[in-house]
Amino acid sequence: MPRRITLSLLLLFAAVVIQAPARADQTADQLTGLTAKSFNAKIAAVETLAASGDARVVAPLTALLEGRLHIRKADGAIVIVKTRNGEDFFFDPLTGAPLGEAKPRSSNKIRLNNRLRGVLHGALGALTLFSPEVAQRLTAAQAMFKSAGAESLLPLAKAYLQETDASVRAALARTLAAVRLRHGSDEEKLLAAKMLADFPDRDVRDLLANTAQTAQGELLAAVARTSKGIERRLSFFNILQYLFQGLSLGSVLLLAAIGLAITFGVMGVINMAHGEMVMLGAYTTHVAQVIFHGYFPGAYTQSLLLAIPCAFLVTGLFGILLERSVIRFLYGRPLETLLATWGLSLILQQFVRSVFGPTNREVIAPSWMSGSIEITGGLALTNNRICIIVFAILVFLVLTLLIRYTDFGLRMRAVTQNRAMADAVGIRSSWVDAMTFGLGSGVAGLAGVALSQIDNVSPNLGQGYIIDSFLVVVFGGVGNLWGTLVAALTLGLGNKFLEPYAGAVLGKILILVLVILFIQKRPRGLFALKGRAAES
């Protein structure tokens, strides 16, 4: 409440010096100042027009900046010159009313220099505060935070008093306080320093730090108190940002590793081509978007919804083909399986390069995945990351239900726990192996769909996630979905909290060392599978 009272007092002080809206004849008189021979006089006229807050002066100031503001020789009137169908015409600078044809040499252009251009840009930015569009007013209020001078105080205060949108009012109050802190009297600076405590963001923190270098006495103490409070709140926001980024990275790791956890747990196959399944899913998304662009251009950005089942089917069927043609002949020989799948990964990378080329392919995000949600203090949650987190949770829940409550899931769990006993009771373990490999590959394709929204779609896409995927599977427990979930989120959060202090590379090294030490104590990971075969 005291801060709100402070804001009201500050604005009340500014409002005292605001004059009533200029009458039409006053604005016209002020406009004649642009015809002065001195550039200093022209600059003063521009500042006076901008301070008036009259939206009508945007047109003549814009015309002056573009070189279309003239003085008519016949009567010395200021006019705007516009070209229509190859001919020039005069228009009234304030009302826009047509004033007849502009004959050659019937007017002189008002001259300007670079300094005047800079003042015009600032003046037009201030006048945008009165735009009928909320987005334009908000952009202008935010842009003026760092650059507004003392002459901007009047239009800022007037815009604040007239503003009805809450977000724009907050941005105007923040900018108004910043102007007072830079250019106001000692009392105004003190009030502004206290008011800025309501805006805990990095720009305000930097402004207070610069002010503290020259501030003294009571002002210095107020700036220090406000800075301390902002630092505390920014630290809290940083923690929230790291949590969101960690959850986002953990979701990506979960999508990339969960398919590998299924195949590795059931079949014991070290599939080095798993990353290429992710890559194929990403390219399937690209192909779906190209097809939509050619046949359904109106739904171009919505092709992502079709790409989800397509990527699952393409990579799933390819995984079944791979298991039936290569993997099934290598069971029980892990080293040969590793070498064979590594060779397959190289073949798939070269195949994609031959078909799509070595360069990155563009995948345009849908409109509902673009942009971000601004919380406060610079804390922004990007929509694409939020969608990936939700998508990863849905994939995990569907897989959990599939494995726990379906006949196929029951057979898969039986083969995982004791293959010999499953064969003895009539379960076709070879069929389960093929379907399981297809399911794991299909989930990898879904990971490729998600990664296409945040990473480059290239032949090397999967290589950046294969090592992390194996790390997640080993850390969480081979073949355990809940272990994979916990491991992915743990590694994601650990990476994001270590990066600010140790750097990205050293942070990954530390995570790897910690996982190795953990595996020394628990070789089966966080959640070890139970069963005779699993425990042998």
Coordinates of C-alpha atoms in Angstrom, one line a residue:
M1 CA 0.0 0.0 0.0
P2 CA 2.7 2.6 0.8
R3 CA 4.3 2.0 -2.6
R4 CA 0.9 2.6 -4.3
I5 CA 0.6 5.9 -2.3
T6 CA 4.1 6.8 -3.4
L7 CA 3.1 6.1 -7.1
S8 CA 0.0 8.3 -6.7
L9 CA 2.0 11.2 -5.2
L10 CA 4.6 10.9 -7.9
L11 CA 2.0 11.0 -10.7
L12 CA 0.1 13.8 -8.9
F13 CA 3.3 15.9 -8.9
A14 CA 3.7 15.2 -12.7
A15 CA 0.1 15.9 -13.4
V16 CA 0.3 19.4 -11.8
V17 CA 2.5 20.5 -14.6
I18 CA 0.5 18.9 -17.4
Q19 CA -1.5 21.4 -19.3
A20 CA -5.0 20.8 -20.7
P21 CA -5.2 19.2 -24.1
A22 CA -4.1 21.7 -26.8
R23 CA -6.7 23.3 -28.8
A24 CA -6.6 23.0 -32.6
D25 CA -5.3 26.5 -33.0
Q26 CA -2.6 26.0 -30.4
T27 CA -1.4 22.8 -32.1
A28 CA -1.3 24.6 -35.4
D29 CA 0.7 27.4 -33.9
Q30 CA 3.1 24.9 -32.4
L31 CA 3.4 23.3 -35.8
T32 CA 4.7 26.5 -37.3
G33 CA 7.8 26.1 -35.2
L34 CA 9.0 23.4 -37.6
T35 CA 9.5 26.1 -40.3
A36 CA 12.2 27.9 -38.3
K37 CA 15.6 28.2 -40.0
S38 CA 17.5 27.1 -36.8
F39 CA 17.6 23.4 -36.2
N40 CA 17.6 24.1 -32.5
A41 CA 14.3 25.9 -32.9
K42 CA 12.9 23.0 -34.9
I43 CA 14.0 20.6 -32.2
A44 CA 12.3 22.7 -29.6
A45 CA 9.1 22.7 -31.7
V46 CA 9.3 18.9 -32.0
E47 CA 9.7 18.4 -28.3
T48 CA 6.7 20.8 -27.6
L49 CA 4.5 18.9 -30.1
A50 CA 5.5 15.6 -28.5
A51 CA 4.8 16.9 -25.0
S52 CA 1.3 17.9 -26.0
G53 CA 0.3 14.3 -26.3
D54 CA -2.0 15.2 -29.3
A55 CA -2.2 12.1 -31.5
R56 CA -2.8 14.3 -34.6
V57 CA 0.8 15.5 -34.6
V58 CA 2.0 12.0 -35.4
A59 CA 1.2 12.5 -39.1
P60 CA 3.2 15.8 -39.6
L61 CA 6.2 14.5 -37.6
T62 CA 6.2 11.3 -39.5
A63 CA 6.0 13.2 -42.8
L64 CA 8.9 15.4 -41.6
L65 CA 11.0 12.4 -40.9
E66 CA 10.2 10.9 -44.3
G67 CA 10.8 14.2 -46.1
R68 CA 7.2 14.8 -47.1
L69 CA 6.5 17.9 -44.9
H70 CA 6.6 21.0 -47.1
I71 CA 5.9 24.8 -46.9
R72 CA 3.5 25.9 -49.6
K73 CA 4.9 29.0 -51.4
A74 CA 1.5 30.5 -52.2
D75 CA 0.6 31.2 -48.5
G76 CA 3.4 29.7 -46.4
A77 CA 1.1 27.0 -45.0
I78 CA 2.6 23.7 -43.8
V79 CA 1.3 20.8 -45.9
I80 CA 2.0 17.1 -46.3
V81 CA 2.8 15.9 -49.9
K82 CA 1.5 12.5 -51.0
T83 CA 1.8 10.8 -54.3
R84 CA -1.4 9.3 -55.8
N85 CA -1.3 7.6 -59.2
G86 CA 1.9 9.3 -60.2
E87 CA 0.8 12.8 -59.2
D88 CA 1.5 14.8 -56.0
F89 CA -1.2 16.3 -53.8
F90 CA -1.3 18.5 -50.7
F91 CA -3.0 17.4 -47.5
D92 CA -3.6 19.2 -44.2
P93 CA -1.0 18.0 -41.7
L94 CA -3.5 17.8 -38.8
T95 CA -6.8 16.8 -40.3
G96 CA -5.6 15.0 -43.4
A97 CA -8.0 16.9 -45.6
P98 CA -7.0 17.2 -49.3
L99 CA -5.8 20.6 -50.3
G100 CA -5.5 20.2 -54.0
E101 CA -2.8 19.2 -56.5
A102 CA 0.9 19.9 -55.7
K103 CA 2.3 21.5 -58.8
P104 CA 6.0 21.3 -59.5
R105 CA 8.1 23.9 -57.5
S106 CA 5.0 25.1 -55.6
S107 CA 6.4 24.1 -52.2
N108 CA 9.7 23.8 -50.4
K109 CA 10.6 20.7 -48.3
I110 CA 11.4 21.4 -44.6
R111 CA 15.0 20.4 -44.0
L112 CA 16.3 18.3 -41.2
N113 CA 19.6 16.9 -40.0
N114 CA 20.7 13.8 -38.1
R115 CA 20.2 15.3 -34.7
L116 CA 16.7 16.3 -35.6
R117 CA 16.0 12.8 -36.9
G118 CA 17.0 11.4 -33.6
V119 CA 14.7 13.7 -31.7
L120 CA 11.9 12.8 -34.1
H121 CA 12.4 9.1 -33.5
G122 CA 12.1 9.7 -29.7
A123 CA 9.1 12.0 -30.1
L124 CA 7.2 9.5 -32.3
G125 CA 8.0 6.8 -29.7
A126 CA 6.5 8.9 -27.0
L127 CA 3.4 9.7 -29.1
T128 CA 2.9 6.0 -29.7
L129 CA 1.9 5.9 -26.1
F130 CA -1.5 7.3 -27.2
S131 CA -2.0 4.7 -30.0
P132 CA -5.4 3.0 -30.1
E133 CA -3.5 -0.4 -30.2
V134 CA -2.7 -1.8 -26.8
A135 CA 0.3 -3.7 -28.1
Q136 CA 1.8 -0.6 -29.6
R137 CA 1.3 1.4 -26.4
L138 CA 2.9 -1.4 -24.4
T139 CA 5.9 -1.6 -26.7
A140 CA 6.4 2.1 -26.6
A141 CA 6.2 2.2 -22.8
Q142 CA 8.8 -0.6 -22.5
A143 CA 11.1 0.8 -25.1
M144 CA 11.3 4.2 -23.4
F145 CA 12.5 2.7 -20.1
K146 CA 16.2 3.1 -21.1
S147 CA 16.1 6.0 -23.5
A148 CA 13.4 8.5 -22.3
G149 CA 14.7 11.9 -21.3
A150 CA 13.3 14.6 -19.1
E151 CA 11.2 15.9 -22.0
S152 CA 9.3 12.6 -22.0
L153 CA 8.0 13.1 -18.5
L154 CA 4.8 15.0 -19.5
P155 CA 3.6 12.6 -22.3
L156 CA 4.5 9.6 -20.0
A157 CA 2.5 11.0 -17.1
K158 CA -0.4 12.0 -19.3
A159 CA -0.4 8.5 -20.9
Y160 CA -0.5 6.9 -17.5
L161 CA -3.4 8.9 -16.3
Q162 CA -5.4 8.1 -19.5
E163 CA -4.4 4.4 -19.7
T164 CA -7.0 1.7 -19.0
D165 CA -5.0 -1.5 -19.7
A166 CA -3.4 -2.9 -16.5
S167 CA -0.2 -4.2 -18.2
V168 CA 0.4 -0.9 -20.1
R169 CA -0.2 1.1 -16.9
A170 CA 2.4 -1.0 -15.1
A171 CA 4.9 -0.5 -17.9
L172 CA 4.2 3.3 -17.9
A173 CA 4.7 3.5 -14.1
R174 CA 8.0 1.7 -14.4
T175 CA 9.3 3.9 -17.1
L176 CA 8.0 7.1 -15.4
A177 CA 9.8 6.1 -12.2
A178 CA 13.0 5.5 -14.2
V179 CA 12.8 8.9 -15.9
R180 CA 12.3 10.6 -12.4
L181 CA 15.3 8.6 -11.0
R182 CA 17.5 9.8 -13.8
H183 CA 16.4 13.4 -14.3
G184 CA 14.2 14.4 -11.3
S185 CA 15.0 16.4 -8.2
D186 CA 16.4 14.8 -5.1
E187 CA 12.9 14.3 -3.6
E188 CA 11.6 12.9 -6.9
K189 CA 14.5 10.5 -7.2
L190 CA 13.9 9.3 -3.6
L191 CA 10.2 8.6 -4.4
A192 CA 11.1 6.9 -7.7
A193 CA 13.7 4.6 -6.0
K194 CA 11.1 3.4 -3.6
M195 CA 8.5 2.9 -6.3
L196 CA 10.9 0.8 -8.4
A197 CA 10.7 -1.9 -5.7
D198 CA 7.4 -3.0 -7.3
F199 CA 9.3 -3.9 -10.5
P200 CA 11.9 -6.7 -9.8
D201 CA 13.6 -7.2 -13.1
R202 CA 17.1 -7.0 -14.4
D203 CA 16.8 -3.7 -16.1
V204 CA 15.6 -2.0 -12.9
R205 CA 18.4 -3.7 -11.0
D206 CA 21.0 -2.3 -13.5
L207 CA 19.4 1.2 -13.3
L208 CA 19.6 1.2 -9.5
A209 CA 23.3 0.0 -9.7
N210 CA 24.2 2.9 -12.0
T211 CA 22.3 5.4 -9.7
A212 CA 24.1 4.1 -6.6
Q213 CA 27.5 5.1 -8.1
T214 CA 26.6 8.8 -7.8
A215 CA 23.9 8.8 -5.1
Q216 CA 24.5 10.0 -1.6
G217 CA 22.8 10.2 1.7
E218 CA 19.2 9.2 1.9
L219 CA 18.9 8.5 -1.8
L220 CA 21.8 6.0 -1.6
A221 CA 20.2 4.2 1.3
A222 CA 16.8 4.0 -0.5
V223 CA 18.5 2.7 -3.7
A224 CA 20.4 0.1 -1.6
R225 CA 17.2 -1.1 0.1
T226 CA 15.4 -1.4 -3.2
S227 CA 18.3 -3.2 -4.8
K228 CA 18.5 -5.7 -2.0
G229 CA 14.9 -6.5 -2.2
I230 CA 15.0 -6.9 -6.0
E231 CA 18.1 -9.2 -5.7
R232 CA 16.2 -11.5 -3.3
R233 CA 13.2 -11.7 -5.6
L234 CA 15.4 -12.2 -8.7
S235 CA 17.2 -15.0 -7.0
F236 CA 13.9 -16.7 -6.4
F237 CA 12.8 -16.1 -10.0
N238 CA 16.2 -17.6 -11.1
I239 CA 15.4 -20.8 -9.2
L240 CA 12.0 -21.0 -10.8
Q241 CA 13.6 -20.5 -14.2
Y242 CA 16.2 -23.3 -13.5
L243 CA 13.3 -25.6 -12.4
F244 CA 11.4 -24.9 -15.6
Q245 CA 14.5 -25.4 -17.8
G246 CA 15.4 -28.5 -15.9
L247 CA 11.9 -29.9 -16.4
S248 CA 12.0 -29.0 -20.0
L249 CA 15.4 -30.8 -20.5
G250 CA 14.2 -33.7 -18.4
S251 CA 11.1 -34.1 -20.7
V252 CA 13.3 -34.1 -23.8
L253 CA 15.6 -36.7 -22.2
L254 CA 12.5 -38.8 -21.1
L255 CA 11.2 -38.8 -24.7
A256 CA 14.6 -39.7 -26.1
A257 CA 15.3 -42.4 -23.5
I258 CA 12.0 -44.1 -22.8
G259 CA 11.9 -46.1 -26.1
L260 CA 15.5 -47.2 -25.4
A261 CA 14.5 -48.2 -21.9
I262 CA 11.8 -50.5 -23.3
T263 CA 14.0 -52.3 -25.9
F264 CA 17.0 -52.5 -23.6
G265 CA 15.0 -53.8 -20.7
V266 CA 13.1 -56.5 -22.6
M267 CA 15.6 -57.6 -25.2
G268 CA 19.0 -56.6 -23.7
V269 CA 19.9 -55.0 -27.0
I270 CA 22.3 -52.0 -27.0
N271 CA 20.8 -50.1 -29.9
M272 CA 23.2 -47.5 -31.1
A273 CA 20.8 -46.6 -33.9
H274 CA 18.2 -45.3 -31.4
G275 CA 19.3 -41.7 -32.1
E276 CA 18.6 -42.2 -35.8
M277 CA 15.0 -43.3 -34.9
V278 CA 14.7 -39.9 -33.3
M279 CA 16.1 -38.3 -36.4
L280 CA 13.6 -40.1 -38.6
G281 CA 10.8 -38.9 -36.5
A282 CA 12.0 -35.3 -37.0
Y283 CA 12.3 -35.7 -40.7
T284 CA 8.8 -37.3 -40.8
T285 CA 7.5 -34.0 -39.2
H286 CA 9.3 -32.0 -41.9
V287 CA 7.8 -34.2 -44.7
A288 CA 4.3 -33.8 -43.2
Q289 CA 4.7 -30.1 -43.2
V290 CA 5.9 -30.0 -46.8
I291 CA 2.9 -32.0 -47.9
F292 CA 0.5 -29.8 -46.0
H293 CA 2.2 -26.7 -47.5
G294 CA 1.6 -28.1 -51.0
Y295 CA -2.0 -29.4 -50.6
F296 CA -3.4 -27.7 -47.5
P297 CA -1.7 -24.3 -47.2
G298 CA -4.3 -22.9 -44.9
A299 CA -3.4 -25.6 -42.3
Y300 CA 0.3 -25.4 -42.9
T301 CA 1.4 -24.9 -39.3
Q302 CA -1.1 -27.5 -38.0
S303 CA 0.7 -30.4 -39.7
L304 CA 2.4 -31.1 -36.4
L305 CA -0.8 -32.9 -35.2
L306 CA -0.7 -35.2 -38.2
A307 CA 3.1 -35.7 -37.8
I308 CA 2.6 -37.3 -34.4
P309 CA 0.9 -40.6 -35.5
C310 CA 2.9 -40.6 -38.8
A311 CA 6.2 -40.4 -37.0
F312 CA 5.2 -43.2 -34.6
L313 CA 4.1 -45.5 -37.5
V314 CA 7.1 -44.7 -39.7
T315 CA 9.7 -45.3 -37.1
G316 CA 7.8 -48.2 -35.5
L317 CA 7.5 -50.1 -38.7
F318 CA 11.1 -49.4 -39.5
G319 CA 12.1 -50.7 -36.0
I320 CA 10.1 -53.9 -36.6
L321 CA 11.8 -54.3 -40.0
L322 CA 15.2 -53.7 -38.4
E323 CA 14.6 -56.3 -35.6
R324 CA 13.3 -59.0 -38.1
S325 CA 16.2 -58.5 -40.5
V326 CA 19.2 -57.9 -38.3
I327 CA 18.7 -57.7 -34.5
R328 CA 17.1 -61.2 -34.1
F329 CA 20.2 -62.9 -35.4
L330 CA 22.4 -61.2 -32.8
Y331 CA 20.6 -62.0 -29.5
G332 CA 23.1 -63.0 -26.8
R333 CA 26.0 -61.3 -28.5
P334 CA 25.9 -57.7 -27.1
L335 CA 29.2 -56.6 -28.6
E336 CA 28.2 -57.6 -32.1
T337 CA 24.8 -56.0 -31.6
L338 CA 26.4 -52.8 -30.6
L339 CA 28.7 -52.8 -33.7
A340 CA 25.8 -53.7 -36.0
T341 CA 23.5 -51.0 -34.8
W342 CA 26.3 -48.5 -34.9
G343 CA 26.9 -49.3 -38.5
L344 CA 23.1 -49.0 -39.1
S345 CA 23.2 -45.6 -37.6
L346 CA 25.9 -44.5 -40.0
I347 CA 23.9 -46.0 -43.0
L348 CA 20.7 -44.1 -41.9
Q349 CA 22.6 -40.8 -41.5
Q350 CA 24.0 -41.2 -45.0
F351 CA 20.6 -42.2 -46.4
V352 CA 19.0 -39.1 -45.0
R353 CA 21.8 -36.9 -46.4
S354 CA 21.3 -38.4 -49.8
V355 CA 17.5 -37.8 -49.8
F356 CA 17.2 -34.5 -47.9
G357 CA 20.7 -33.1 -48.2
P358 CA 23.2 -32.3 -45.4
T359 CA 21.7 -28.9 -44.5
N360 CA 19.2 -28.3 -41.7
R361 CA 15.5 -28.6 -42.6
E362 CA 13.0 -26.0 -41.4
V363 CA 10.0 -27.1 -39.3
I364 CA 7.7 -24.1 -38.5
A365 CA 6.1 -24.3 -35.1
P366 CA 2.3 -23.9 -34.9
S367 CA 1.0 -20.5 -33.7
W368 CA -0.1 -22.0 -30.4
M369 CA 3.5 -23.1 -29.7
S370 CA 5.0 -19.8 -30.5
G371 CA 5.8 -17.0 -28.0
S372 CA 6.0 -17.3 -24.2
I373 CA 4.2 -16.6 -21.0
E374 CA 5.8 -13.7 -19.1
I375 CA 5.3 -14.2 -15.4
T376 CA 7.3 -11.5 -13.7
G377 CA 10.9 -10.3 -13.1
G378 CA 12.0 -11.6 -16.5
L379 CA 10.7 -15.1 -15.8
A380 CA 9.4 -16.3 -19.1
L381 CA 8.0 -19.8 -19.9
T382 CA 8.2 -20.5 -23.6
N383 CA 5.1 -22.1 -25.1
N384 CA 7.0 -24.8 -27.1
R385 CA 8.8 -26.0 -23.9
I386 CA 5.5 -26.1 -22.0
C387 CA 4.0 -28.2 -24.8
I388 CA 6.9 -30.6 -24.8
I389 CA 6.6 -31.1 -21.1
V390 CA 2.9 -31.9 -21.4
F391 CA 3.6 -34.1 -24.4
A392 CA 6.2 -36.1 -22.6
I393 CA 3.8 -36.6 -19.6
L394 CA 1.1 -37.9 -22.0
V395 CA 3.5 -40.3 -23.8
F396 CA 4.7 -41.6 -20.4
L397 CA 1.1 -42.1 -19.1
V398 CA 0.0 -43.9 -22.3
L399 CA 3.0 -46.2 -22.2
T400 CA 2.4 -47.0 -18.5
L401 CA -1.2 -47.9 -19.2
L402 CA -0.3 -49.9 -22.2
I403 CA 2.3 -52.0 -20.3
R404 CA 0.3 -52.4 -17.1
Y405 CA -3.3 -53.0 -18.4
T406 CA -3.1 -54.6 -21.9
D407 CA -2.5 -58.2 -23.0
F408 CA 0.6 -57.1 -24.9
G409 CA 2.0 -55.3 -21.9
L410 CA 1.5 -58.4 -19.8
R411 CA 3.3 -60.6 -22.3
M412 CA 6.1 -58.0 -22.5
R413 CA 6.5 -57.9 -18.7
A414 CA 6.6 -61.7 -18.6
V415 CA 9.4 -61.9 -21.2
T416 CA 11.3 -59.2 -19.4
Q417 CA 11.2 -61.0 -16.1
N418 CA 11.7 -64.6 -17.2
R419 CA 12.0 -65.3 -21.0
A420 CA 12.4 -69.1 -20.6
M421 CA 9.3 -69.3 -18.4
A422 CA 7.3 -67.1 -20.8
D423 CA 8.3 -69.4 -23.7
A424 CA 7.2 -72.4 -21.6
V425 CA 3.7 -71.0 -21.1
G426 CA 3.2 -70.4 -24.8
I427 CA 4.1 -66.7 -25.2
R428 CA 5.8 -66.1 -28.5
S429 CA 8.8 -64.2 -27.2
S430 CA 10.1 -63.6 -30.8
W431 CA 6.8 -61.8 -31.6
V432 CA 7.1 -59.8 -28.3
D433 CA 10.6 -58.9 -29.2
A434 CA 9.6 -57.5 -32.6
M435 CA 6.6 -55.6 -31.3
T436 CA 8.7 -54.2 -28.4
F437 CA 11.4 -53.0 -30.7
G438 CA 8.8 -51.4 -32.9
L439 CA 7.2 -49.7 -29.9
G440 CA 10.5 -48.4 -28.6
S441 CA 11.4 -47.1 -32.1
G442 CA 7.9 -45.5 -32.4
V443 CA 8.4 -43.6 -29.2
A444 CA 11.8 -42.5 -30.4
G445 CA 9.9 -41.1 -33.5
L446 CA 7.6 -39.1 -31.1
A447 CA 10.7 -37.7 -29.5
G448 CA 11.9 -36.6 -32.9
V449 CA 8.6 -34.7 -33.4
A450 CA 9.1 -32.8 -30.2
L451 CA 12.8 -32.1 -30.8
S452 CA 11.9 -30.7 -34.3
Q453 CA 10.3 -27.8 -32.4
I454 CA 13.4 -26.8 -30.4
D455 CA 16.4 -28.2 -32.3
N456 CA 17.8 -28.3 -35.8
V457 CA 16.4 -31.1 -38.0
S458 CA 19.6 -32.5 -39.5
P459 CA 21.1 -35.9 -40.1
N460 CA 23.1 -35.6 -36.9
L461 CA 20.1 -34.8 -34.7
G462 CA 20.0 -38.1 -32.9
Q463 CA 23.7 -38.1 -32.1
G464 CA 23.3 -35.3 -29.5
Y465 CA 20.9 -37.4 -27.4
I466 CA 22.0 -41.1 -27.7
I467 CA 24.7 -40.8 -24.9
D468 CA 22.3 -39.0 -22.6
S469 CA 19.6 -41.6 -23.3
F470 CA 21.9 -44.5 -22.3
L471 CA 22.8 -42.5 -19.2
V472 CA 19.2 -42.0 -18.2
V473 CA 18.4 -45.7 -18.8
V474 CA 21.3 -47.0 -16.7
F475 CA 20.8 -44.5 -13.9
G476 CA 17.0 -45.1 -13.6
G477 CA 17.2 -48.9 -13.9
V478 CA 17.1 -50.9 -17.1
G479 CA 13.6 -51.5 -18.4
N480 CA 11.8 -49.5 -15.6
L481 CA 9.6 -46.7 -16.9
W482 CA 9.3 -45.0 -13.5
G483 CA 13.0 -45.2 -13.1
T484 CA 13.5 -43.6 -16.5
L485 CA 11.1 -40.8 -15.5
V486 CA 12.9 -40.1 -12.3
A487 CA 16.3 -40.4 -13.9
A488 CA 15.4 -38.0 -16.8
L489 CA 14.1 -35.3 -14.5
T490 CA 16.9 -35.7 -12.1
L491 CA 19.6 -35.4 -14.8
G492 CA 17.7 -32.5 -16.4
L493 CA 17.4 -30.5 -13.2
G494 CA 21.0 -31.3 -12.2
N495 CA 22.3 -30.1 -15.5
K496 CA 20.4 -26.8 -15.4
F497 CA 21.4 -26.1 -11.8
L498 CA 25.1 -26.8 -12.4
E499 CA 25.4 -24.9 -15.7
P500 CA 25.4 -21.4 -14.2
Y501 CA 28.2 -22.3 -11.9
A502 CA 30.3 -24.9 -13.7
G503 CA 29.4 -24.2 -17.4
A504 CA 27.6 -26.5 -19.8
V505 CA 30.6 -28.9 -20.5
L506 CA 31.9 -29.2 -17.0
G507 CA 28.3 -29.5 -15.7
K508 CA 27.8 -32.6 -17.9
I509 CA 31.1 -34.1 -16.8
L510 CA 30.1 -33.6 -13.1
I511 CA 26.8 -35.3 -13.8
L512 CA 28.5 -38.2 -15.5
V513 CA 31.0 -38.6 -12.6
L514 CA 28.1 -38.6 -10.1
V515 CA 26.2 -41.2 -12.1
I516 CA 29.2 -43.4 -12.2
L517 CA 29.7 -43.2 -8.5
F518 CA 26.1 -43.9 -7.9
I519 CA 26.2 -47.0 -10.2
Q520 CA 29.1 -48.3 -8.1
K521 CA 26.8 -48.4 -5.1
R522 CA 23.6 -49.5 -7.0
P523 CA 24.6 -51.4 -10.2
R524 CA 21.0 -52.0 -11.1
G525 CA 20.1 -48.3 -11.0
L526 CA 17.4 -46.5 -9.0
F527 CA 14.6 -49.0 -9.7
A528 CA 15.9 -52.5 -10.5
L529 CA 13.6 -54.9 -12.2
K530 CA 12.4 -57.9 -10.2
G531 CA 12.2 -61.5 -11.6
R532 CA 14.3 -64.6 -12.0
A533 CA 15.8 -63.6 -15.3
A534 CA 16.2 -59.9 -14.3
E535 CA 18.0 -60.8 -11.1
S536 CA 20.3 -63.4 -12.6

